[in-house]
PDB file of C-alpha atoms in Angstrom:
ATOM      1  CA  UNK K1184      -2.044 -17.797   7.219  1.00 46.00           C
ATOM      2  CA  UNK K1185      -0.785 -14.995   5.009  1.00 74.00           C
ATOM      3  CA  UNK K1186      -0.027 -15.704   1.359  1.00 93.00           C
ATOM      4  CA  UNK K1187       1.238 -12.156   0.821  1.00 95.00           C
ATOM      5  CA  UNK K1188       3.039  -9.434   2.732  1.00 96.00           C
ATOM      6  CA  UNK K1189       3.769  -5.754   2.095  1.00 96.00           C
ATOM      7  CA  UNK K1190       6.544  -3.991   4.008  1.00 96.00           C
ATOM      8  CA  UNK K1191       6.840  -0.189   3.873  1.00 93.00           C
ATOM      9  CA  UNK K1192       9.977   1.636   4.984  1.00 90.00           C
ATOM     10  CA  UNK K1193       9.960   4.471   7.469  1.00 87.00           C
ATOM     11  CA  UNK K1194       9.131   7.517   5.403  1.00 80.00           C
ATOM     12  CA  UNK K1195      11.042  10.765   5.020  1.00 75.00           C
ATOM     13  CA  UNK K1196       9.311  13.785   3.503  1.00 71.00           C
ATOM     14  CA  UNK K1197       6.764  11.416   1.997  1.00 72.00           C
ATOM     15  CA  UNK K1198       9.394   9.188   0.388  1.00 77.00           C
ATOM     16  CA  UNK K1199       8.913   5.477   0.904  1.00 82.00           C
ATOM     17  CA  UNK K1200      10.223   2.110  -0.187  1.00 87.00           C
ATOM     18  CA  UNK K1201       7.633  -0.654  -0.529  1.00 91.00           C
ATOM     19  CA  UNK K1202       8.415  -4.371  -0.829  1.00 94.00           C
ATOM     20  CA  UNK K1203       5.557  -6.772  -1.622  1.00 96.00           C
ATOM     21  CA  UNK K1204       5.774 -10.564  -1.798  1.00 96.00           C
ATOM     22  CA  UNK K1205       2.851 -12.743  -2.934  1.00 96.00           C
ATOM     23  CA  UNK K1206       2.579 -16.497  -3.359  1.00 95.00           C
ATOM     24  CA  UNK K1207       2.079 -17.451  -6.986  1.00 87.00           C
ATOM     25  CA  UNK K1208      -1.000 -19.687  -6.965  1.00 89.00           C
ATOM     26  CA  UNK K1209      -0.214 -22.636  -4.730  1.00 88.00           C
ATOM     27  CA  UNK K1210       3.378 -23.127  -5.919  1.00 92.00           C
ATOM     28  CA  UNK K1211       6.509 -22.530  -3.862  1.00 94.00           C
ATOM     29  CA  UNK K1212       7.339 -19.580  -6.141  1.00 94.00           C
ATOM     30  CA  UNK K1213       6.602 -16.065  -4.942  1.00 95.00           C
ATOM     31  CA  UNK K1214       6.327 -12.880  -6.995  1.00 96.00           C
ATOM     32  CA  UNK K1215       8.001  -9.807  -5.500  1.00 95.00           C
ATOM     33  CA  UNK K1216       7.908  -6.090  -6.275  1.00 93.00           C
ATOM     34  CA  UNK K1217      10.126  -3.312  -4.939  1.00 91.00           C
ATOM     35  CA  UNK K1218       8.677   0.160  -5.392  1.00 87.00           C
ATOM     36  CA  UNK K1219       9.950   3.682  -4.822  1.00 81.00           C
ATOM     37  CA  UNK K1220       7.093   6.068  -4.138  1.00 75.00           C
ATOM     38  CA  UNK K1221       6.626   9.775  -3.743  1.00 60.00           C
ATOM     39  CA  UNK K1222      10.093  10.819  -4.880  1.00 58.00           C
ATOM     40  CA  UNK K1223      10.423  14.206  -6.551  1.00 55.00           C
ATOM     41  CA  UNK K1224      10.581  13.466 -10.298  1.00 49.00           C
ATOM     42  CA  UNK K1225      11.969  16.934 -11.046  1.00 50.00           C
ATOM     43  CA  UNK K1226      14.916  16.958  -8.688  1.00 50.00           C
ATOM     44  CA  UNK K1227      15.603  13.362  -7.745  1.00 48.00           C
ATOM     45  CA  UNK K1228      17.399  13.134  -4.432  1.00 48.00           C
ATOM     46  CA  UNK K1229      20.934  13.506  -3.244  1.00 47.00           C
ATOM     47  CA  UNK K1230      19.888  13.148   0.358  1.00 49.00           C
ATOM     48  CA  UNK K1231      21.644  10.533   2.395  1.00 54.00           C
ATOM     49  CA  UNK K1232      20.191   7.236   1.260  1.00 65.00           C
ATOM     50  CA  UNK K1233      20.948   3.815   2.628  1.00 74.00           C
ATOM     51  CA  UNK K1234      21.726   0.640   0.777  1.00 81.00           C
ATOM     52  CA  UNK K1235      18.507  -1.192  -0.036  1.00 86.00           C
ATOM     53  CA  UNK K1236      18.181  -4.908   0.505  1.00 91.00           C
ATOM     54  CA  UNK K1237      15.046  -7.024   0.157  1.00 93.00           C
ATOM     55  CA  UNK K1238      15.349 -10.606   1.353  1.00 95.00           C
ATOM     56  CA  UNK K1239      13.137 -13.672   1.390  1.00 95.00           C
ATOM     57  CA  UNK K1240      14.197 -16.382   3.819  1.00 94.00           C
ATOM     58  CA  UNK K1241      17.659 -14.805   4.010  1.00 93.00           C
ATOM     59  CA  UNK K1242      18.126 -14.779   0.222  1.00 95.00           C
ATOM     60  CA  UNK K1243      18.588 -11.317  -1.303  1.00 94.00           C
ATOM     61  CA  UNK K1244      16.126 -10.902  -4.172  1.00 94.00           C
ATOM     62  CA  UNK K1245      16.705  -7.173  -4.715  1.00 91.00           C
ATOM     63  CA  UNK K1246      19.474  -4.842  -3.583  1.00 88.00           C
ATOM     64  CA  UNK K1247      20.675  -1.415  -4.588  1.00 81.00           C
ATOM     65  CA  UNK K1248      23.774   0.322  -3.239  1.00 78.00           C
ATOM     66  CA  UNK K1249      23.540   3.810  -1.785  1.00 71.00           C
ATOM     67  CA  UNK K1250      26.277   4.879  -4.215  1.00 64.00           C
ATOM     68  CA  UNK K1251      23.920   4.111  -7.112  1.00 57.00           C
ATOM     69  CA  UNK K1252      21.619   7.001  -6.203  1.00 56.00           C
ATOM     70  CA  UNK K1253      22.242  10.057  -8.323  1.00 51.00           C
ATOM     71  CA  UNK K1254      20.641  13.089  -9.889  1.00 48.00           C
ATOM     72  CA  UNK K1255      20.142  11.128 -13.116  1.00 49.00           C
ATOM     73  CA  UNK K1256      17.155   9.251 -14.453  1.00 46.00           C
ATOM     74  CA  UNK K1257      18.627   5.994 -13.166  1.00 48.00           C
ATOM     75  CA  UNK K1258      16.178   3.838 -11.206  1.00 48.00           C
ATOM     76  CA  UNK K1259      15.415   4.011  -8.332  1.00 51.00           C
ATOM     77  CA  UNK K1260      15.881   7.759  -7.945  1.00 49.00           C
ATOM     78  CA  UNK K1261      12.445   8.597  -9.270  1.00 51.00           C
ATOM     79  CA  UNK K1262       9.070   6.946  -9.051  1.00 61.00           C
ATOM     80  CA  UNK K1263       9.232   3.396 -10.235  1.00 74.00           C
ATOM     81  CA  UNK K1264       9.234  -0.258  -9.434  1.00 83.00           C
ATOM     82  CA  UNK K1265      11.023  -3.434 -10.295  1.00 86.00           C
ATOM     83  CA  UNK K1266       9.810  -6.969  -9.853  1.00 91.00           C
ATOM     84  CA  UNK K1267      10.722 -10.620 -10.176  1.00 93.00           C
ATOM     85  CA  UNK K1268      10.033 -14.043  -8.786  1.00 95.00           C
ATOM     86  CA  UNK K1269      11.809 -16.370  -6.390  1.00 95.00           C
ATOM     87  CA  UNK K1270      11.304 -20.094  -5.810  1.00 95.00           C
ATOM     88  CA  UNK K1271      11.527 -20.753  -2.080  1.00 94.00           C
ATOM     89  CA  UNK K1272      11.541 -24.494  -2.778  1.00 93.00           C
ATOM     90  CA  UNK K1273       9.161 -25.703  -0.075  1.00 93.00           C
ATOM     91  CA  UNK K1274       5.961 -24.857   1.745  1.00 94.00           C
ATOM     92  CA  UNK K1275       5.877 -23.276   5.196  1.00 94.00           C
ATOM     93  CA  UNK K1276       6.421 -19.887   6.823  1.00 95.00           C
ATOM     94  CA  UNK K1277       9.362 -17.755   5.710  1.00 96.00           C
ATOM     95  CA  UNK K1278      10.898 -14.435   6.719  1.00 96.00           C
ATOM     96  CA  UNK K1279      10.689 -11.332   4.547  1.00 97.00           C
ATOM     97  CA  UNK K1280      12.870  -8.276   5.300  1.00 97.00           C
ATOM     98  CA  UNK K1281      13.085  -4.787   3.765  1.00 95.00           C
ATOM     99  CA  UNK K1282      16.191  -2.832   4.790  1.00 92.00           C
ATOM    100  CA  UNK K1283      16.688   0.774   3.782  1.00 86.00           C
ATOM    101  CA  UNK K1284      15.197   4.201   4.243  1.00 82.00           C
ATOM    102  CA  UNK K1285      15.120   7.183   1.904  1.00 77.00           C
ATOM    103  CA  UNK K1286      16.580  10.349   3.332  1.00 70.00           C
ATOM    104  CA  UNK K1287      18.825   8.728   5.936  1.00 69.00           C
ATOM    105  CA  UNK K1288      22.270   7.171   5.840  1.00 66.00           C
ATOM    106  CA  UNK K1289      21.494   4.606   8.543  1.00 72.00           C
ATOM    107  CA  UNK K1290      19.015   1.945   7.460  1.00 75.00           C
ATOM    108  CA  UNK K1291      15.919   0.789   9.222  1.00 86.00           C
ATOM    109  CA  UNK K1292      14.463  -2.664   8.733  1.00 93.00           C
ATOM    110  CA  UNK K1293      10.926  -3.912   8.456  1.00 95.00           C
ATOM    111  CA  UNK K1294      10.255  -7.620   8.697  1.00 96.00           C
ATOM    112  CA  UNK K1295       7.426 -10.087   8.644  1.00 96.00           C
ATOM    113  CA  UNK K1296       6.531 -13.539   7.408  1.00 96.00           C
ATOM    114  CA  UNK K1297       4.805 -15.147   4.474  1.00 95.00           C
ATOM    115  CA  UNK K1298       3.198 -18.575   4.644  1.00 94.00           C
ATOM    116  CA  UNK K1299       3.158 -20.632   1.479  1.00 94.00           C
ATOM    117  CA  UNK K1300       0.262 -23.058   1.456  1.00 91.00           C
ATOM    118  CA  UNK K1301       0.201 -26.161  -0.646  1.00 88.00           C
ATOM    119  CA  UNK K1302      -2.801 -27.298  -2.626  1.00 83.00           C
ATOM    120  CA  UNK K1303      -5.345 -29.445  -0.845  1.00 80.00           C
ATOM    121  CA  UNK K1304      -5.078 -32.981  -2.178  1.00 77.00           C
ATOM    122  CA  UNK K1305      -8.072 -34.321  -4.040  1.00 76.00           C
ATOM    123  CA  UNK K1306     -10.038 -36.785  -1.926  1.00 79.00           C
ATOM    124  CA  UNK K1307      -9.692 -40.372  -3.105  1.00 78.00           C
ATOM    125  CA  UNK K1308     -12.515 -41.909  -5.068  1.00 79.00           C
ATOM    126  CA  UNK K1309     -14.818 -43.876  -2.789  1.00 77.00           C
ATOM    127  CA  UNK K1310     -14.435 -47.626  -3.236  1.00 76.00           C
ATOM    128  CA  UNK K1311     -16.960 -49.409  -5.382  1.00 74.00           C
ATOM    129  CA  UNK K1312     -19.397 -51.170  -3.054  1.00 72.00           C
ATOM    130  CA  UNK K1313     -19.096 -54.912  -3.086  1.00 73.00           C
ATOM    131  CA  UNK K1314     -22.097 -56.934  -4.204  1.00 75.00           C
ATOM    132  CA  UNK K1315     -23.291 -59.777  -1.986  1.00 72.00           C
ATOM    133  CA  UNK K1316     -24.137 -62.943  -3.852  1.00 72.00           C
ATOM    134  CA  UNK K1317     -27.203 -64.866  -2.743  1.00 75.00           C
ATOM    135  CA  UNK K1318     -27.402 -68.528  -3.560  1.00 74.00           C
ATOM    136  CA  UNK K1319     -30.732 -70.319  -3.728  1.00 79.00           C
ATOM    137  CA  UNK K1320     -31.174 -74.008  -2.836  1.00 80.00           C
ATOM    138  CA  UNK K1321     -34.304 -75.926  -3.742  1.00 84.00           C
ATOM    139  CA  UNK K1322     -36.308 -77.291  -0.825  1.00 84.00           C
ATOM    140  CA  UNK K1323     -36.798 -81.075  -1.143  1.00 74.00           C
TER     141      UNK K1323
END
C-alpha cells in the first residue's frame, strides 16, 4: 500500500513537471506539491507548453493554462513549486494524474494511485476476570 506517489512528466531539454501527493498522517487529507524543475531562470521559456492539470480522484487540485506561460517572472516559468492540501473524504485507493509536458503543445499524462490507510483501532481492554465464590459448609 502506497501512502505517497510522485509523478514526473516526460522531460524536454531537462525540463520537468513533478507532482507529489502524500497522505497526511492517517487522515483522509493529502498534501500535494507541484514543482517545475530545471527551467532556465535567465530566459524562461516561450516554447510550446501544454496546459497543466493535476488531479486527485478526478478533482483538479492544481491547473495552469498554457497561455499563462510568458517571459516574465510569473510562476511557473522558472524554478519553483506550489503546494496545498485536499481532503479526499474517505479511505481507500484513489487515482492521481499529472497532465502536461514542458516544451510540447500536446500533453502527456502520467497516472498512478495512492492508498489512504486508516488508523488501526486500539484493541479493547481485556475483561476483568470473574472471581469464583467458594462457600464452606460445616460437617456435622
